[in-house]
Coordinates of N, CA and C in Angstrom, one line a residue:
X1 N 16.2 -12.6 7.2 CA 14.5 -12.2 8.9 C 13.6 -12.4 8.2
X2 N 13.5 -11.4 6.0 CA 12.3 -11.2 6.2 C 12.0 -13.1 5.8
X3 N 12.7 -13.4 5.0 CA 12.8 -14.7 4.7 C 12.5 -15.9 6.3
X4 N 13.1 -15.8 6.7 CA 12.0 -16.7 8.2 C 10.4 -16.1 8.6
X5 N 10.7 -14.9 8.8 CA 8.9 -14.3 9.1 C 8.2 -14.3 8.0
X6 N 8.8 -14.3 6.9 CA 7.2 -15.3 6.2 C 7.2 -16.5 6.2
X7 N 8.5 -18.0 6.6 CA 7.9 -18.8 6.3 C 7.1 -19.4 7.7
X8 N 7.5 -18.8 8.6 CA 6.9 -19.0 10.5 C 5.4 -18.8 9.7
X9 N 4.7 -17.6 9.4 CA 3.7 -16.8 9.3 C 3.2 -17.6 7.6
X10 N 3.9 -18.2 7.2 CA 3.3 -19.3 6.0 C 2.8 -20.9 6.9
X11 N 3.3 -21.2 7.5 CA 3.2 -22.2 8.8 C 1.8 -22.9 9.4
X12 N 1.4 -21.5 9.6 CA 0.1 -21.5 10.2 C -1.2 -20.7 9.2
X13 N -0.5 -20.2 7.6 CA -1.6 -20.5 7.4 C -1.4 -18.9 6.6
X14 N -0.8 -18.1 6.9 CA -0.7 -16.2 6.0 C 0.2 -16.4 5.4
X15 N -0.5 -16.8 4.3 CA -0.3 -17.3 2.8 C -0.6 -17.0 1.5
X16 N -0.2 -16.4 0.4 CA -0.2 -16.0 -0.5 C -0.6 -17.8 -1.4
X17 N -1.8 -17.8 -1.8 CA -2.2 -19.3 -2.6 C -1.1 -19.2 -4.0
X18 N -0.3 -17.9 -4.6 CA 0.3 -18.8 -5.8 C 1.1 -17.4 -5.8
X19 N 2.4 -17.4 -7.1 CA 3.2 -17.1 -7.1 C 2.4 -15.3 -7.9
X20 N 1.5 -15.4 -8.6 CA 1.5 -13.8 -9.4 C 0.5 -13.7 -8.5
X21 N 0.2 -13.5 -8.0 CA -0.3 -12.6 -6.8 C 0.6 -12.2 -5.3
X22 N 1.7 -13.0 -5.7 CA 3.0 -11.8 -5.1 C 3.4 -10.9 -5.9
X23 N 3.4 -11.6 -6.7 CA 4.2 -10.9 -8.1 C 3.2 -9.1 -7.8
X24 N 2.1 -8.8 -8.2 CA 1.3 -8.3 -8.2 C 1.7 -7.7 -7.2
X25 N 1.8 -8.1 -6.0 CA 2.0 -7.5 -4.6 C 3.3 -6.2 -5.0
X26 N 4.5 -7.0 -5.4 CA 6.1 -6.3 -5.4 C 5.3 -5.2 -6.6
X27 N 4.6 -5.5 -7.2 CA 4.5 -3.9 -8.7 C 3.2 -2.9 -7.8
X28 N 2.6 -3.6 -7.1 CA 1.9 -3.0 -5.8 C 2.6 -1.7 -5.1
X29 N 3.6 -2.6 -4.2 CA 4.9 -2.0 -3.6 C 5.4 -0.6 -4.2
X30 N 5.9 -1.3 -5.6 CA 6.8 -0.1 -6.7 C 6.2 1.2 -6.9
X31 N 4.9 0.5 -6.9 CA 3.8 1.8 -7.6 C 3.8 2.5 -6.3
X32 N 3.1 2.2 -5.0 CA 3.4 3.1 -3.9 C 4.9 4.0 -3.3
X33 N 6.1 3.2 -3.9 CA 7.0 3.9 -3.4 C 7.5 5.0 -4.8
X34 N 7.0 4.9 -6.4 CA 7.2 5.8 -7.2 C 6.3 6.7 -7.0
X35 N 5.0 7.2 -6.1 CA 4.6 7.8 -5.4 C 4.6 8.3 -4.6
X36 N 5.4 7.7 -3.4 CA 6.0 8.3 -2.4 C 7.3 9.6 -2.8
X37 N 8.2 8.9 -3.9 CA 8.8 9.9 -4.5 C 8.5 11.1 -5.3
X38 N 7.3 10.7 -6.1 CA 6.4 12.2 -6.7 C 6.5 13.1 -5.4
X39 N 5.5 12.2 -4.6 CA 5.0 13.4 -3.5 C 5.9 14.4 -3.0
X40 N 7.3 13.2 -3.0 CA 8.5 14.1 -1.6 C 8.2 13.7 -0.4
X41 N 7.6 12.4 -0.1 CA 7.4 12.3 1.2 C 8.5 12.8 2.1
X42 N 8.4 12.4 3.5 CA 10.1 12.7 3.9 C 10.8 11.2 3.5
X43 N 11.6 11.4 4.3 CA 13.3 10.2 4.0 C 12.3 8.9 4.9
X44 N 11.8 9.3 6.1 CA 11.0 7.5 6.6 C 9.9 7.5 6.2
X45 N 9.0 7.9 5.6 CA 8.2 7.0 4.6 C 8.5 6.4 4.1
X46 N 9.9 7.7 2.9 CA 10.5 6.8 1.3 C 10.8 5.8 1.9
X47 N 11.5 5.3 2.8 CA 12.2 3.9 3.5 C 11.4 3.0 3.6
X48 N 10.2 3.4 4.2 CA 8.8 2.2 4.7 C 8.7 1.5 3.2
X49 N 8.0 2.7 2.5 CA 7.5 2.5 0.8 C 9.1 0.8 0.6
X50 N 10.4 1.7 0.8 CA 10.9 0.8 -0.3 C 11.5 -0.3 0.3
X51 N 11.2 -0.4 1.5 CA 11.4 -1.3 2.8 C 10.2 -3.0 2.3
X52 N 8.5 -2.5 2.0 CA 7.8 -2.8 1.3 C 7.9 -3.6 0.1
X53 N 8.9 -3.0 -0.9 CA 9.1 -3.1 -2.3 C 10.2 -4.9 -1.6
X54 N 11.5 -4.5 -0.9 CA 12.2 -5.9 -0.7 C 11.0 -7.0 -0.1
X55 N 10.5 -6.4 1.3 CA 10.1 -7.3 1.5 C 8.8 -8.7 1.0
X56 N 8.1 -7.8 -0.3 CA 7.8 -8.6 -0.9 C 8.9 -9.6 -2.2
X57 N 9.5 -9.1 -2.8 CA 10.7 -9.1 -3.3 C 11.2 -10.7 -2.9
X58 N 11.3 -10.2 -1.5 CA 11.7 -11.3 -0.5 C 10.9 -12.8 -0.4
X59 N 10.0 -12.3 -0.6 CA 8.3 -13.2 -0.7 C 8.3 -14.1 -1.7
X60 N 8.6 -12.9 -2.9 CA 8.7 -13.3 -4.0 C 9.5 -14.7 -4.4
X61 N 10.7 -14.1 -3.8 CA 11.7 -15.5 -3.9 C 11.4 -16.5 -3.5
X62 N 10.7 -16.7 -2.0 CA 10.9 -17.9 -1.4 C 9.9 -18.4 -2.2
X63 N 8.8 -17.9 -2.9 CA 7.6 -18.6 -3.3 C 8.6 -19.4 -4.9
X64 N 9.7 -18.6 -5.6 CA 10.3 -19.0 -6.5 C 11.4 -20.3 -6.2
X65 N 11.8 -20.6 -5.0 CA 12.9 -21.4 -4.4 C 14.2 -20.7 -4.5
X66 N 14.2 -19.4 -4.4 CA 15.0 -18.3 -4.4 C 15.5 -18.3 -3.5
X67 N 17.2 -18.3 -3.2 CA 17.4 -17.9 -1.5 C 18.2 -16.1 -1.8
X68 N 17.2 -15.6 -1.4 CA 17.1 -14.2 -1.5 C 18.5 -13.6 -1.1
X69 N 19.9 -14.3 0.2 CA 20.6 -13.8 0.6 C 22.0 -14.2 -0.8
X70 N 22.0 -15.3 -1.4 CA 22.2 -15.6 -2.5 C 22.3 -15.0 -3.4
X71 N 21.2 -14.8 -4.0 CA 21.3 -14.2 -5.5 C 22.1 -12.8 -5.0
X72 N 21.9 -12.1 -3.7 CA 22.0 -10.9 -3.6 C 23.9 -11.2 -3.7
X73 N 24.2 -11.8 -2.8 CA 26.1 -13.1 -2.8 C 26.1 -12.7 -4.1
X74 N 26.0 -13.3 -4.9 CA 25.9 -13.8 -6.4 C 26.3 -11.8 -7.2
X75 N 25.2 -11.6 -7.3 CA 24.7 -10.2 -8.4 C 26.3 -9.4 -7.7
X76 N 26.1 -8.9 -6.0 CA 27.6 -8.6 -5.8 C 28.8 -9.2 -6.4
X77 N 29.0 -10.3 -6.5 CA 30.5 -10.7 -6.7 C 30.2 -10.5 -8.3
X78 N 29.8 -10.3 -9.1 CA 29.2 -10.2 -10.6 C 30.0 -8.2 -10.8
X79 N 29.2 -7.9 -9.8 CA 28.8 -6.5 -9.4 C 30.5 -6.3 -9.7
X80 N 31.2 -6.7 -8.2 CA 32.7 -6.2 -8.1 C 33.8 -7.2 -9.5
X81 N 33.2 -8.1 -10.1 CA 34.2 -9.1 -11.1 C 34.3 -8.0 -11.7
X82 N 32.7 -6.9 -12.7 CA 32.6 -6.5 -13.3 C 33.5 -4.5 -13.5
X83 N 33.3 -4.1 -12.0 CA 34.4 -3.4 -11.7 C 35.4 -3.5 -12.0
X84 N 36.1 -4.3 -11.6 CA 37.7 -4.6 -11.6 C 37.8 -4.8 -13.2
X85 N 37.1 -5.3 -13.7 CA 37.6 -5.3 -15.1 C 37.9 -4.1 -15.5
X86 N 37.1 -2.8 -15.4 CA 36.9 -1.8 -15.6 C 38.2 -0.6 -15.2
X87 N 38.0 -0.9 -13.8 CA 39.7 -0.5 -13.5 C 41.2 -1.0 -13.6
X88 N 40.9 -2.4 -14.3 CA 41.7 -3.2 -15.2 C 42.6 -2.6 -16.0
X89 N 41.0 -2.3 -16.6 CA 41.5 -1.8 -18.3 C 41.3 -0.5 -19.1
X90 N 41.2 0.2 -18.0 CA 41.2 1.4 -18.3 C 42.2 2.2 -18.8
X91 N 41.9 2.8 -20.0 CA 43.2 3.2 -20.8 C 43.6 5.0 -19.8
X92 N 42.9 5.5 -18.8 CA 43.0 6.5 -18.2 C 42.5 6.4 -16.7
X93 N 42.6 7.9 -15.5 CA 41.8 7.1 -14.9 C 40.7 6.8 -14.8
X94 N 40.1 6.3 -13.7 CA 38.2 6.3 -14.3 C 38.0 8.1 -13.5
X95 N 38.9 8.8 -13.0 CA 37.8 9.7 -12.6 C 37.9 10.8 -14.0
X96 N 38.8 10.5 -14.9 CA 38.6 11.0 -16.4 C 38.4 10.6 -17.2
X97 N 37.6 9.5 -17.2 CA 36.6 8.8 -18.1 C 35.3 9.2 -17.7
X98 N 34.5 9.6 -18.8 CA 33.2 9.6 -19.2 C 32.6 8.3 -18.8
X99 N 31.0 8.8 -18.4 CA 30.0 7.5 -18.1 C 30.3 6.1 -19.1
X100 N 29.9 6.9 -20.2 CA 30.3 6.2 -21.8 C 31.6 5.2 -22.1
X101 N 32.6 6.2 -21.8 CA 33.7 5.1 -21.8 C 33.8 4.1 -20.5
X102 N 33.0 4.0 -19.6 CA 33.3 3.2 -18.9 C 32.3 2.1 -19.0
X103 N 31.1 2.3 -19.2 CA 30.0 1.6 -19.7 C 30.4 0.6 -20.3
X104 N 31.0 1.5 -21.8 CA 31.6 0.5 -22.9 C 32.6 -0.5 -21.9
X105 N 33.2 -0.4 -21.2 CA 34.4 -1.6 -20.2 C 33.6 -2.5 -19.8
X106 N 32.0 -2.0 -19.4 CA 31.0 -2.7 -18.5 C 30.9 -4.0 -19.2
X107 N 29.8 -3.1 -20.6 CA 30.4 -4.3 -21.2 C 31.0 -5.0 -22.2
X108 N 32.4 -4.3 -22.3 CA 33.2 -5.6 -22.7 C 33.5 -6.7 -21.6
X109 N 33.1 -6.3 -20.1 CA 33.1 -7.7 -19.2 C 32.2 -8.5 -19.0
X110 N 31.0 -8.0 -19.7 CA 29.7 -9.0 -19.6 C 29.8 -10.0 -20.4
X111 N 31.0 -9.6 -21.5 CA 30.5 -10.3 -23.3 C 31.5 -11.1 -22.7
X112 N 33.0 -11.3 -21.9 CA 34.0 -11.9 -21.7 C 33.0 -13.0 -20.4
X113 N 32.4 -12.4 -19.8 CA 31.7 -13.6 -18.7 C 31.0 -14.6 -18.9
X114 N 30.3 -14.2 -20.7 CA 29.2 -15.1 -21.5 C 30.3 -16.1 -21.9
X115 N 31.2 -16.2 -22.3 CA 32.3 -16.7 -22.9 C 32.6 -18.5 -22.0

C-alpha cells in the first residue's frame, strides 16, 4: 500500500529528486525512532516513528527498483530455512541450547547456502 501511495504521489510531482535524499530521510527517521525510545515515549508514538522508518525504506526500495514485498518474502524464506536447519541439526532440544550454540548452527546454515 505504501509503495502504491508513493507511486501515485510521484506522478503529480510529489517526489524526491534523487535516491541519496531518500536515504537521508531513512536515517533521519531512524534517529527520530531512537529518540522516541530514549525518551520512553508512549507505544503509539514509538509505533508511529517506526512506521516512518518502514515508509521511508519502502520509498528507498522504490527508488532502487526493489519490490519491498518480494524482498521481505525472500528474507522470511531465508530465515525459515536457516531456523529449520538449527532445528534439524540441534544436538539437544532448542530450549536446552544457549544462544551462542544456536548461533553457531545459524552460521553453519549460512555457509551451506553460500555453496
